[in-house]
Tab-separated table of C-alpha atoms and ligand atoms in Angstrom:
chain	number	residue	atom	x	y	z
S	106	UNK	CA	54.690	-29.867	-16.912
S	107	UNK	CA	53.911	-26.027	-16.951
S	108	UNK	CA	55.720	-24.144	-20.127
S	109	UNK	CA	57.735	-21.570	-19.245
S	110	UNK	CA	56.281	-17.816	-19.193
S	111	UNK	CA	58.206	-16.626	-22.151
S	112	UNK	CA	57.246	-18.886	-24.169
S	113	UNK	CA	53.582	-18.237	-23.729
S	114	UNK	CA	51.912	-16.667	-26.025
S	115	UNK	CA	51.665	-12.704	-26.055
S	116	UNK	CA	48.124	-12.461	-25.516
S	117	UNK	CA	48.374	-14.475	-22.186
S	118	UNK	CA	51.103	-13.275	-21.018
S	119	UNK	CA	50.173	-9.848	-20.875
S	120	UNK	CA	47.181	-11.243	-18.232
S	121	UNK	CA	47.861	-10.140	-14.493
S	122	UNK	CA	48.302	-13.481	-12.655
S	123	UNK	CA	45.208	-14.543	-10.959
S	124	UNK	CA	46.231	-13.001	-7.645
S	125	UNK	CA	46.872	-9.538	-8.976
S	126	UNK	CA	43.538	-9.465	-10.463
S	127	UNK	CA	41.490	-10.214	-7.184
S	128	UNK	CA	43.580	-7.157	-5.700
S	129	UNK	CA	42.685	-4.899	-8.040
S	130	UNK	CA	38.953	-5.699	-8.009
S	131	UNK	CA	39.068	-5.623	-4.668
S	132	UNK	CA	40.442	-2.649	-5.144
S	133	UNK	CA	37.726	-1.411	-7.262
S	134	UNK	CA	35.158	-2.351	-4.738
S	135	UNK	CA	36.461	-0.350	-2.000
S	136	UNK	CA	36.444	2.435	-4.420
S	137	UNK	CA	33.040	2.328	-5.342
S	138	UNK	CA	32.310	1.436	-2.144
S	139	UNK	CA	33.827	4.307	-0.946
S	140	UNK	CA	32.168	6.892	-3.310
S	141	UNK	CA	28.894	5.373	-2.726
S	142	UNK	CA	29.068	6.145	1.001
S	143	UNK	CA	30.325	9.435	0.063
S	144	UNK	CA	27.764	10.149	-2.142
S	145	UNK	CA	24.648	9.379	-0.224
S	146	UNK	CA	26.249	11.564	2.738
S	147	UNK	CA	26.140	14.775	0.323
S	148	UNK	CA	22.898	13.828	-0.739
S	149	UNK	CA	21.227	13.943	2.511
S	150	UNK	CA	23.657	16.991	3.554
S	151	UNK	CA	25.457	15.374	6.394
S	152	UNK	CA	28.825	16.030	6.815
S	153	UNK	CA	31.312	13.838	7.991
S	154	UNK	CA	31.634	14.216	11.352
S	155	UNK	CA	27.727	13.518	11.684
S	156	UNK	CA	27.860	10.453	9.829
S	157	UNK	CA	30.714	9.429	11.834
S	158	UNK	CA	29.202	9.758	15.505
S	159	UNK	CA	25.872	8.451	13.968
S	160	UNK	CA	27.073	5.313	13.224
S	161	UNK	CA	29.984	5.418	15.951
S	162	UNK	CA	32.941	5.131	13.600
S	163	UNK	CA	35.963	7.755	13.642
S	164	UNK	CA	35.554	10.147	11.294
S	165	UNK	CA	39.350	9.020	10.100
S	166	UNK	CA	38.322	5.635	9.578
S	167	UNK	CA	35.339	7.010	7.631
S	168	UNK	CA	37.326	9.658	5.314
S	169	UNK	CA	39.281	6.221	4.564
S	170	UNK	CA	36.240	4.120	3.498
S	171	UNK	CA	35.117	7.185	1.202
S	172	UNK	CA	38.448	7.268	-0.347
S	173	UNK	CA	38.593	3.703	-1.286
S	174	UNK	CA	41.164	3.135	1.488
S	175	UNK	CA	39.916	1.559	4.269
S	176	UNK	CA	38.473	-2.236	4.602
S	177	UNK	CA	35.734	-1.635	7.084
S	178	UNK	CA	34.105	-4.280	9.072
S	179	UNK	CA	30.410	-5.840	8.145
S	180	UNK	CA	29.441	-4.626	11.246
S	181	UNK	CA	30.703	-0.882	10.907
S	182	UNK	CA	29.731	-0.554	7.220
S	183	UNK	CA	25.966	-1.787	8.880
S	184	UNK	CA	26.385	1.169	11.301
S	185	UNK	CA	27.354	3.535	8.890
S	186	UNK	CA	24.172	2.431	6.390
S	187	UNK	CA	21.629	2.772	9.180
S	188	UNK	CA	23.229	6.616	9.826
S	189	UNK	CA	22.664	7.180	6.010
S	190	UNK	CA	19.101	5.666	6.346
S	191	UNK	CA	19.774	3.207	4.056
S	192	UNK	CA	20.087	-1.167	3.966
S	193	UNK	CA	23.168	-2.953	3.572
S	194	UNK	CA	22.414	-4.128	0.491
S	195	UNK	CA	21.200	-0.493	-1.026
S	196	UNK	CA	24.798	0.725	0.377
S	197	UNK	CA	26.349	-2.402	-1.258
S	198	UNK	CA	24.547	-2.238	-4.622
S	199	UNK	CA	26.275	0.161	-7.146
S	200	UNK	CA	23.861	2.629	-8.479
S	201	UNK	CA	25.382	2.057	-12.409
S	202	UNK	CA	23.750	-1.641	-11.852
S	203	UNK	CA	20.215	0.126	-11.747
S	204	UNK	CA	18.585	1.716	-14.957
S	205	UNK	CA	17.912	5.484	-14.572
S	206	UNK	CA	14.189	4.904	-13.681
S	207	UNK	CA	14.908	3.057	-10.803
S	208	UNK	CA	17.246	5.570	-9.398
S	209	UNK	CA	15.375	8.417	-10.128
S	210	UNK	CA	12.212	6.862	-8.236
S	211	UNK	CA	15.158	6.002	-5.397
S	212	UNK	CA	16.006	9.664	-5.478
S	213	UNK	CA	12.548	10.870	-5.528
S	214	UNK	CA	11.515	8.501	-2.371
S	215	UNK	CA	14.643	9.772	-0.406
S	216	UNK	CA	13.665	12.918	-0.610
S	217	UNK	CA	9.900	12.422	0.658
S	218	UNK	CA	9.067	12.990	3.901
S	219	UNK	CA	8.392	9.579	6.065
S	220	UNK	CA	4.726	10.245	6.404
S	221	UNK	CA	3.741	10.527	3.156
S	222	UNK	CA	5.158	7.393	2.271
S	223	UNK	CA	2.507	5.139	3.168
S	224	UNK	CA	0.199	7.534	0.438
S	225	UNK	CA	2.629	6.135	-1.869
S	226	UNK	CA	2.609	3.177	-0.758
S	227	UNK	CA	-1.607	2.948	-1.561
S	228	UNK	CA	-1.046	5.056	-4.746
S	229	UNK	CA	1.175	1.966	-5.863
S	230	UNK	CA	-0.851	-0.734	-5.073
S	231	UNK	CA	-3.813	1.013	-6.603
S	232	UNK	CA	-2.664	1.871	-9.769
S	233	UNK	CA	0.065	-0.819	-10.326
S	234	UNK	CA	-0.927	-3.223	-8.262
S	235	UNK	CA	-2.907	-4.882	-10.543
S	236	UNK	CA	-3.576	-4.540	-13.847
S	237	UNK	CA	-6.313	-1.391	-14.266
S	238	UNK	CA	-8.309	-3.084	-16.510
S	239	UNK	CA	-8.513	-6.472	-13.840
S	240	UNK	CA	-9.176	-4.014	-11.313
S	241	UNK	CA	-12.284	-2.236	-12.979
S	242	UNK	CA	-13.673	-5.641	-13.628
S	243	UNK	CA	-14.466	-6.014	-9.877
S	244	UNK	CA	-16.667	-2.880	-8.600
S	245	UNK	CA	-16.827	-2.540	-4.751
S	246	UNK	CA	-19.579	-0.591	-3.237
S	247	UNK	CA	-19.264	1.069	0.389
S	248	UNK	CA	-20.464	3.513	2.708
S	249	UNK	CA	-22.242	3.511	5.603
S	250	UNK	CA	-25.762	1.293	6.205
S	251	UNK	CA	-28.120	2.616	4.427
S	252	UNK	CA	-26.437	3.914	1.609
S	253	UNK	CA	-27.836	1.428	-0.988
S	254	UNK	CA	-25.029	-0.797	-1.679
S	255	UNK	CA	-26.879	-3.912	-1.367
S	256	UNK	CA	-30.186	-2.788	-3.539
S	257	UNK	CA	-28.164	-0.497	-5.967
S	258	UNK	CA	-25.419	-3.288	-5.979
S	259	UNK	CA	-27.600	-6.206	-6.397
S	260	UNK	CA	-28.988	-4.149	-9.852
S	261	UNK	CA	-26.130	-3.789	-11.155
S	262	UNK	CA	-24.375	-6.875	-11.240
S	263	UNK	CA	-27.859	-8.171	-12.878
S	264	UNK	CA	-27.116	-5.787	-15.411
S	265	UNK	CA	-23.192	-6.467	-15.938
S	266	UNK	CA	-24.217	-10.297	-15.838
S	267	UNK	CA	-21.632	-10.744	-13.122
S	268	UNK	CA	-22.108	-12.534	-9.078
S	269	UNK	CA	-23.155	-10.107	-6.429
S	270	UNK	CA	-21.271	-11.025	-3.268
S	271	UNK	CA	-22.163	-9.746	-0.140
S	272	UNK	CA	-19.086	-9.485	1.921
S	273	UNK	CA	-21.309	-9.800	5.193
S	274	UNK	CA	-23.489	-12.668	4.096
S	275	UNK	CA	-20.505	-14.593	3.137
S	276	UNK	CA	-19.089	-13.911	6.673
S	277	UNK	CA	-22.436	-15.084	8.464
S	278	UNK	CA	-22.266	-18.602	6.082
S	279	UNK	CA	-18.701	-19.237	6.363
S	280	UNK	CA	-19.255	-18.497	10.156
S	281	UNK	CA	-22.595	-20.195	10.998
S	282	UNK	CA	-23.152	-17.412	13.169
S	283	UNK	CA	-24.792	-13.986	12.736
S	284	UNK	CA	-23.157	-10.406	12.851
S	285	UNK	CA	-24.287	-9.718	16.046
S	286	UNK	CA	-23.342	-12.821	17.566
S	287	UNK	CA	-19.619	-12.897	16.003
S	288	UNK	CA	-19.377	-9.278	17.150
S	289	UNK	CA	-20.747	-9.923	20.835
S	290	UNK	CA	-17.703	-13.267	20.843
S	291	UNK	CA	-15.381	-11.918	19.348
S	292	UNK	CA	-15.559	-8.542	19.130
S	293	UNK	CA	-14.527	-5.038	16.363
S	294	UNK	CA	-11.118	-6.724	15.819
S	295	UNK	CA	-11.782	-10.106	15.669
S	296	UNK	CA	-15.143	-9.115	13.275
S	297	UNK	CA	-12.375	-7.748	10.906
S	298	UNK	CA	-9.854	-10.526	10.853
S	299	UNK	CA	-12.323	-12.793	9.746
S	300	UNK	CA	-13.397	-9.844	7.220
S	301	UNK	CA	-9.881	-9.552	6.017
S	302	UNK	CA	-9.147	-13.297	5.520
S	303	UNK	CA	-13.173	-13.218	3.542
S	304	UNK	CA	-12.145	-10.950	1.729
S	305	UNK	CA	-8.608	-12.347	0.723
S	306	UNK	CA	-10.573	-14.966	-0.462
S	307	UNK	CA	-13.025	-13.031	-2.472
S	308	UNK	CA	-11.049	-11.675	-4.489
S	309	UNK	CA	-9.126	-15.040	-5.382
S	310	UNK	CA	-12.323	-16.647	-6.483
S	311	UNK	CA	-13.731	-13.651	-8.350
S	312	UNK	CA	-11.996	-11.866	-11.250
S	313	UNK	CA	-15.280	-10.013	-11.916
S	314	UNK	CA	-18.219	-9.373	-9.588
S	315	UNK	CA	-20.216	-6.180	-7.997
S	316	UNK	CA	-18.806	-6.776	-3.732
S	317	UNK	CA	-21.337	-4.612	-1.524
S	318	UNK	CA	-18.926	-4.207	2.083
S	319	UNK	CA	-19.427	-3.572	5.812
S	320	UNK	CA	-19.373	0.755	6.041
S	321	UNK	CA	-16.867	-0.686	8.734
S	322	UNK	CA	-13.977	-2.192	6.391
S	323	UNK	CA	-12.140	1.054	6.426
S	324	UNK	CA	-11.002	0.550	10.091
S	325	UNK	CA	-8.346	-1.585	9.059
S	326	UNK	CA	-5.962	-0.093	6.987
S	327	UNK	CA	-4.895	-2.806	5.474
S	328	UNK	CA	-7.971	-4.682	4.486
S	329	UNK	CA	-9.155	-1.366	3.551
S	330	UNK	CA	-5.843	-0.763	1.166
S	331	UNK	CA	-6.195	-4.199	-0.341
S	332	UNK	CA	-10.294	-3.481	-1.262
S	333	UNK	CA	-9.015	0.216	-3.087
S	334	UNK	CA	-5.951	-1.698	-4.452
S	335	UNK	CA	-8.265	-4.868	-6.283
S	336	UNK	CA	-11.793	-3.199	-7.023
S	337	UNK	CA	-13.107	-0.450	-8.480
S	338	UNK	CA	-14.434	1.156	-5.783
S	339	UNK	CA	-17.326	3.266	-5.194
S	340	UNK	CA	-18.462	5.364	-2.247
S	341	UNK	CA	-22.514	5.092	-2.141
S	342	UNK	CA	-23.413	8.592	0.104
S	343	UNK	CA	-25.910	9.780	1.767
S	344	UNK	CA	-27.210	12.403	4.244
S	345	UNK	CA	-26.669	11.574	7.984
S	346	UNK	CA	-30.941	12.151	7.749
S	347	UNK	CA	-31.488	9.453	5.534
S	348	UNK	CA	-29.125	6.478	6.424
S	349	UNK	CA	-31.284	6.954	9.523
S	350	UNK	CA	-34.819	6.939	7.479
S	351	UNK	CA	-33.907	4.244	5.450
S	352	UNK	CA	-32.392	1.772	7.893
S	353	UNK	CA	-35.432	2.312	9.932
S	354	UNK	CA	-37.720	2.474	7.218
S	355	UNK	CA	-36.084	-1.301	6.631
S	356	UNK	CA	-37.850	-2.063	9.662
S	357	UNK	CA	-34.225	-2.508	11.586
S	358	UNK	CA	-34.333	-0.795	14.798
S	359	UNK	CA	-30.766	-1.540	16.075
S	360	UNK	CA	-28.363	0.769	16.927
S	361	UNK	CA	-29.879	4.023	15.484
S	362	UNK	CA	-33.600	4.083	16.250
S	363	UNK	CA	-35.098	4.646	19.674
S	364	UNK	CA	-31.712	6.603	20.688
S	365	UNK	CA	-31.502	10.795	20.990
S	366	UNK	CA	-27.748	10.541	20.340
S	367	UNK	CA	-28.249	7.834	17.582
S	368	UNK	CA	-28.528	10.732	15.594
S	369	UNK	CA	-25.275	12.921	16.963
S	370	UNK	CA	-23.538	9.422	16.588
S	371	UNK	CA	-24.370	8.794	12.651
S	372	UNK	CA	-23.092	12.269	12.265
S	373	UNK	CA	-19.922	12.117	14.033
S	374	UNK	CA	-19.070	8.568	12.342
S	375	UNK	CA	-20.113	9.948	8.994
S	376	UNK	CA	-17.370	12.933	9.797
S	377	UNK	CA	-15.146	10.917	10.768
S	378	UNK	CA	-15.024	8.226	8.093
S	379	UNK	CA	-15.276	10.695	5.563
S	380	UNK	CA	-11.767	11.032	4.570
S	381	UNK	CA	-11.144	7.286	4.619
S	382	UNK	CA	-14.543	6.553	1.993
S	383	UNK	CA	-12.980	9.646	-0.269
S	384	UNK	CA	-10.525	7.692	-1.006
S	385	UNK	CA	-12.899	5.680	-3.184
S	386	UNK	CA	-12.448	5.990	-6.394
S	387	UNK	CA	-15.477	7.556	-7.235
S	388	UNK	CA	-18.375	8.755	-4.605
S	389	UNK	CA	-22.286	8.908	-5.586
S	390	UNK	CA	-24.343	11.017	-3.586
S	391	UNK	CA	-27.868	9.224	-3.472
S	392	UNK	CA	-29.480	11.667	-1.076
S	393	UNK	CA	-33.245	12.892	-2.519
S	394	UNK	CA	-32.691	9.989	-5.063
S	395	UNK	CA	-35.157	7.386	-6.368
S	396	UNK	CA	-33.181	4.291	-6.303
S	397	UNK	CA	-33.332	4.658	-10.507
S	398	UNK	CA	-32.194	7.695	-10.634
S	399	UNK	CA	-28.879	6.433	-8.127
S	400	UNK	CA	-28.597	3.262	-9.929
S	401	UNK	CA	-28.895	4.934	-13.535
S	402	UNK	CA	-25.762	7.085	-12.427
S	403	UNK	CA	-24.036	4.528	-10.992
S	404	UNK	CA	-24.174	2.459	-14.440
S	405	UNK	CA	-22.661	5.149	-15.795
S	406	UNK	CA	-20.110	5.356	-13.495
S	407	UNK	CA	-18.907	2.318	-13.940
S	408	UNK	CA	-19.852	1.316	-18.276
S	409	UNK	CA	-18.289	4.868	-18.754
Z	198	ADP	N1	-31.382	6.686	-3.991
Z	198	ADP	C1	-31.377	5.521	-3.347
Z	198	ADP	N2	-30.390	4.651	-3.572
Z	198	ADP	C2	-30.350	3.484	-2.909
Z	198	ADP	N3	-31.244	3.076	-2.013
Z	198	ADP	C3	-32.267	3.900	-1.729
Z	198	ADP	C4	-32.369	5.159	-2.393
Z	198	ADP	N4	-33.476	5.772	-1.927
Z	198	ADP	C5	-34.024	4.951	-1.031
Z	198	ADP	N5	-33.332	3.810	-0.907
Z	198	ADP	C6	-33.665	2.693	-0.017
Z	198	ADP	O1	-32.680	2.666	1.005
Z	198	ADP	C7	-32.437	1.335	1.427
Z	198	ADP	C8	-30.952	1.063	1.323
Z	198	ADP	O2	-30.668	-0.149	1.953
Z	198	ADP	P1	-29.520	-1.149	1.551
Z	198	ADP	O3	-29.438	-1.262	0.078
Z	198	ADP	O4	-29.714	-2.372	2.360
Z	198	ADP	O5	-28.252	-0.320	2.083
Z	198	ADP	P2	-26.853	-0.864	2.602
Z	198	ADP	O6	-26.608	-2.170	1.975
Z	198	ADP	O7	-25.910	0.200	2.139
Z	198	ADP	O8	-26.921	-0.916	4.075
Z	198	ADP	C9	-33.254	0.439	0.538
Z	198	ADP	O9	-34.429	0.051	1.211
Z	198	ADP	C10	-33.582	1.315	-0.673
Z	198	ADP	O10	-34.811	0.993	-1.268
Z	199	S3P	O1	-19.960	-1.659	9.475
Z	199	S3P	C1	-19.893	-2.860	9.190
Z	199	S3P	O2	-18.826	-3.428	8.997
Z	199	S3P	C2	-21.120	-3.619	8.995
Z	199	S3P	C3	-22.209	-3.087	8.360
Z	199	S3P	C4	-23.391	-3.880	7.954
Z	199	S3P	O3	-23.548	-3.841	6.547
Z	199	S3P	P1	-24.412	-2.756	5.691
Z	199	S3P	O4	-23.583	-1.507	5.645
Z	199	S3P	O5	-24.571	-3.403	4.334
Z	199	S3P	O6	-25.724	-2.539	6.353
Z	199	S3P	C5	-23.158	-5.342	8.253
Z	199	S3P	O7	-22.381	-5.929	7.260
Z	199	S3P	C6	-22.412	-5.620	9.477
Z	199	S3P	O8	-23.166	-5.195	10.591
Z	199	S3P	C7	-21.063	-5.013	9.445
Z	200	MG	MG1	-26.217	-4.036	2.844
C-alpha cells in the first residue's frame, strides 16, 4: 500500500512526478535542438527562408523548431540537416558534449573549401595515422625506373640491418607470373589491385624494412595515400636523360629504347608525375651521381 504524499518525506516530495520530468527534458531537447539548427544556419550565413526551401519545410515550421517549439518529423529534421550540410547525428549531437578541440577542428573543416579536403584528409593519415616514429621505421623508395631504388635500396637496408622488399618481385612470386604477362591479362588496373592488396600485406608483415615500389604506384590514389601514410618515403630523381641511359645501360630494351618518342614520352610522364612523387617526404636528386655519392646522402636522409 502506497503512503500518502504528505506524509512523504520533504526531499521526495519536492521531485516532479515521473511524467513531468520526461516533459521537461523533452522540453529541453527541442530547445537545444532548436538552437543547434539555428546556430549552424548563422554559421554558414543562410537565412531562413533558404534553409527552409532547401530542405522543403515552411519557413514557419522551421522558426518553430529553432525556437524550441516545434516537434519535427525524423524525416524533416533529415531534410533540414542535409540543407545545413551536416548528418543527423552531427545535428543531433549537442556541441557542449564535445571538448573545445573537437569543435574547433569541426569549425575549422566547415569552413574549408570541399576540395581541399581530401589534402587533409592525406595530411591526417600521414602524420597521425600512425605513430611517426613506426612510420620512419619503414623507408619507401620511388620514382620512376631507373632511378636507383632497387641498387640504392638494396644498400641501405644492408646497412640498417633491416629486409629489402621489392614490391614487384613479391607481385611476380605471389603471382607465378611475370610483369609483363600480368599486365598483358589483366591489364594497368588490375596490375594495381593486386599491387594494393601486396602492399596491404607488406606493411602488416613488416614493421621495419627499406620497400623499393613500381614508379607506377602513384596512379592510385589510394594505394598511393596508404604508402605516404605508413613509410617514410623517399622520391629517388633523376634526369629524363638518364632513366633512359641507365635502364638501357641495364641491358633492358623495353619500352624506352629503339623508340624516337620514347624519349618525348619519359619526359611527359616525368612532368606529369611530378607533383604526385613531391609529395614524398623527401626527394634525392641522383642525376651526375656515383651510386656512393646518392646512397651516402640517402643514409643521411634517413639516420638524420
Ligand atoms: N647515382 C646513382 N644512383 C643510383 N643508381 C645509379 C646512379 N648512377 C648510376 N646508377 C645505376 O642506375 C641503375 C639504376 O637501376 P635500378 O636500381 O634497378 O633502378 P630502379 O629500381 O629505380 O628501376 C643501376 O644500374 C645503377 O648502378
Ligand atoms: O611503374 C611500375 O609500376 C613498374 C615499374 C617497374 O619497377 P622499377 O621502377 O623498379 O623498374 C616494375 O616494377 C613494373 O614494371 C611496374
Ligand atoms: Mg627496381
Amino acid at each position: 500500500m502506497s503512503k500518502p504524499a504528505d506524509t512523504l518525506p520533504a526531499r521526495l516530495s519536492s521531485l516532479p512526478e515521473p511524467a513531468d520530468e520526461q516533459t521537461h527534458t523533452d522540453a529541453e531537447f527541442l530547445k537545444a535542438l532548436g538552437a543547434r539548427v539555428r546556430e549552424l544556419r548563422e554559421r554558414r550565413g543562410m537565412t531562413r527562408k533558404l534553409v527552409a526551401r532547401e530542405a522543403q519545410v515552411s519557413e514557419r515550421h522551421l522558426a518553430h523548431l529553432e525556437t524550441g517549439d516545434g516537434n519535427v518529423s525524423i524525416v524533416l529534421l533529415r531534410h533540414i540537416a542535409q540543407a545545413l550540410g551536416v548528418s543527423l547525428v552531427e545535428l543531433l549531437t549537442s556541441e557542449v558534449e564535445d571538448s573545445v578541440e573537437r569543435r574547433l577542428i569541426r569549425r575549422f573543416l566547415e569552413r574549408l573549401p570541399q576540395h581541399r579536403l581530401e589534402e587533409v584528409i592525406f595530411r591526417l593519415m600521414r602524420d597521425f595515422g600512425h605513430d611517426e616514429a613506426v612510420r620512419r621505421k619503414r623507408v619507401a623508395l620511388l620514382g620512376l625506373r631507373g632511378a636507383g631504388k632497387s641498387t640504392l635500396g638494396a644498400m641501405l637496408a644492408a646497412e640498417l640491418g633491416v629486409p629489402f622488399i621489392e614490391l614487384d618481385k613479391v607481385i611476380v612470386s605471389d603471382t607465378g607470373m611475370p610483369i609483363s604477362e600480368i599486365f598483358s591479362l589483366y591489364g594497368q588496373a588490375g596490375y594495381r589491385r593486386i599491387e594494393k592488396q601486396t602492399l596491404e600485406r607488406v606493411m602488416r608483415d613488416h614493421t621495419e624494412g627499406v620497400i623499393s615500389v613500381g614508379g607506377g604506384i602513384v596512379a592510385r590514389p589510394d594505394t598511393y595515400d596508404f604508402l605516404l601514410s605508413s613509410c617514410f618515403t623517399v622520391w629517388v630523381k633523376a634526369q629524363p636523360e638518364e632513366h633512359m641511359a641507365r635502364v638501357i645501360a641495364q641491358g633492358d630494351m623495353r619500352p624506352m629504347a629503339g623508340n624516337d618518342e620514347a624519349m618525348e614520352d619519359l619526359r611527359r610522364i616525368l612532368e606529369a608525375r611530378e607533383p604526385l612523387y613531391s609529395r614524398a617526404d623527401h626527394t634525392i636528386d641522383t642525376s651526375g651521381e656515383t651510386v656512393d655519392m646518392s646512397f651516402s646522402r640517402l643514409k643521411q636522409l634517413v639516420t638524420s
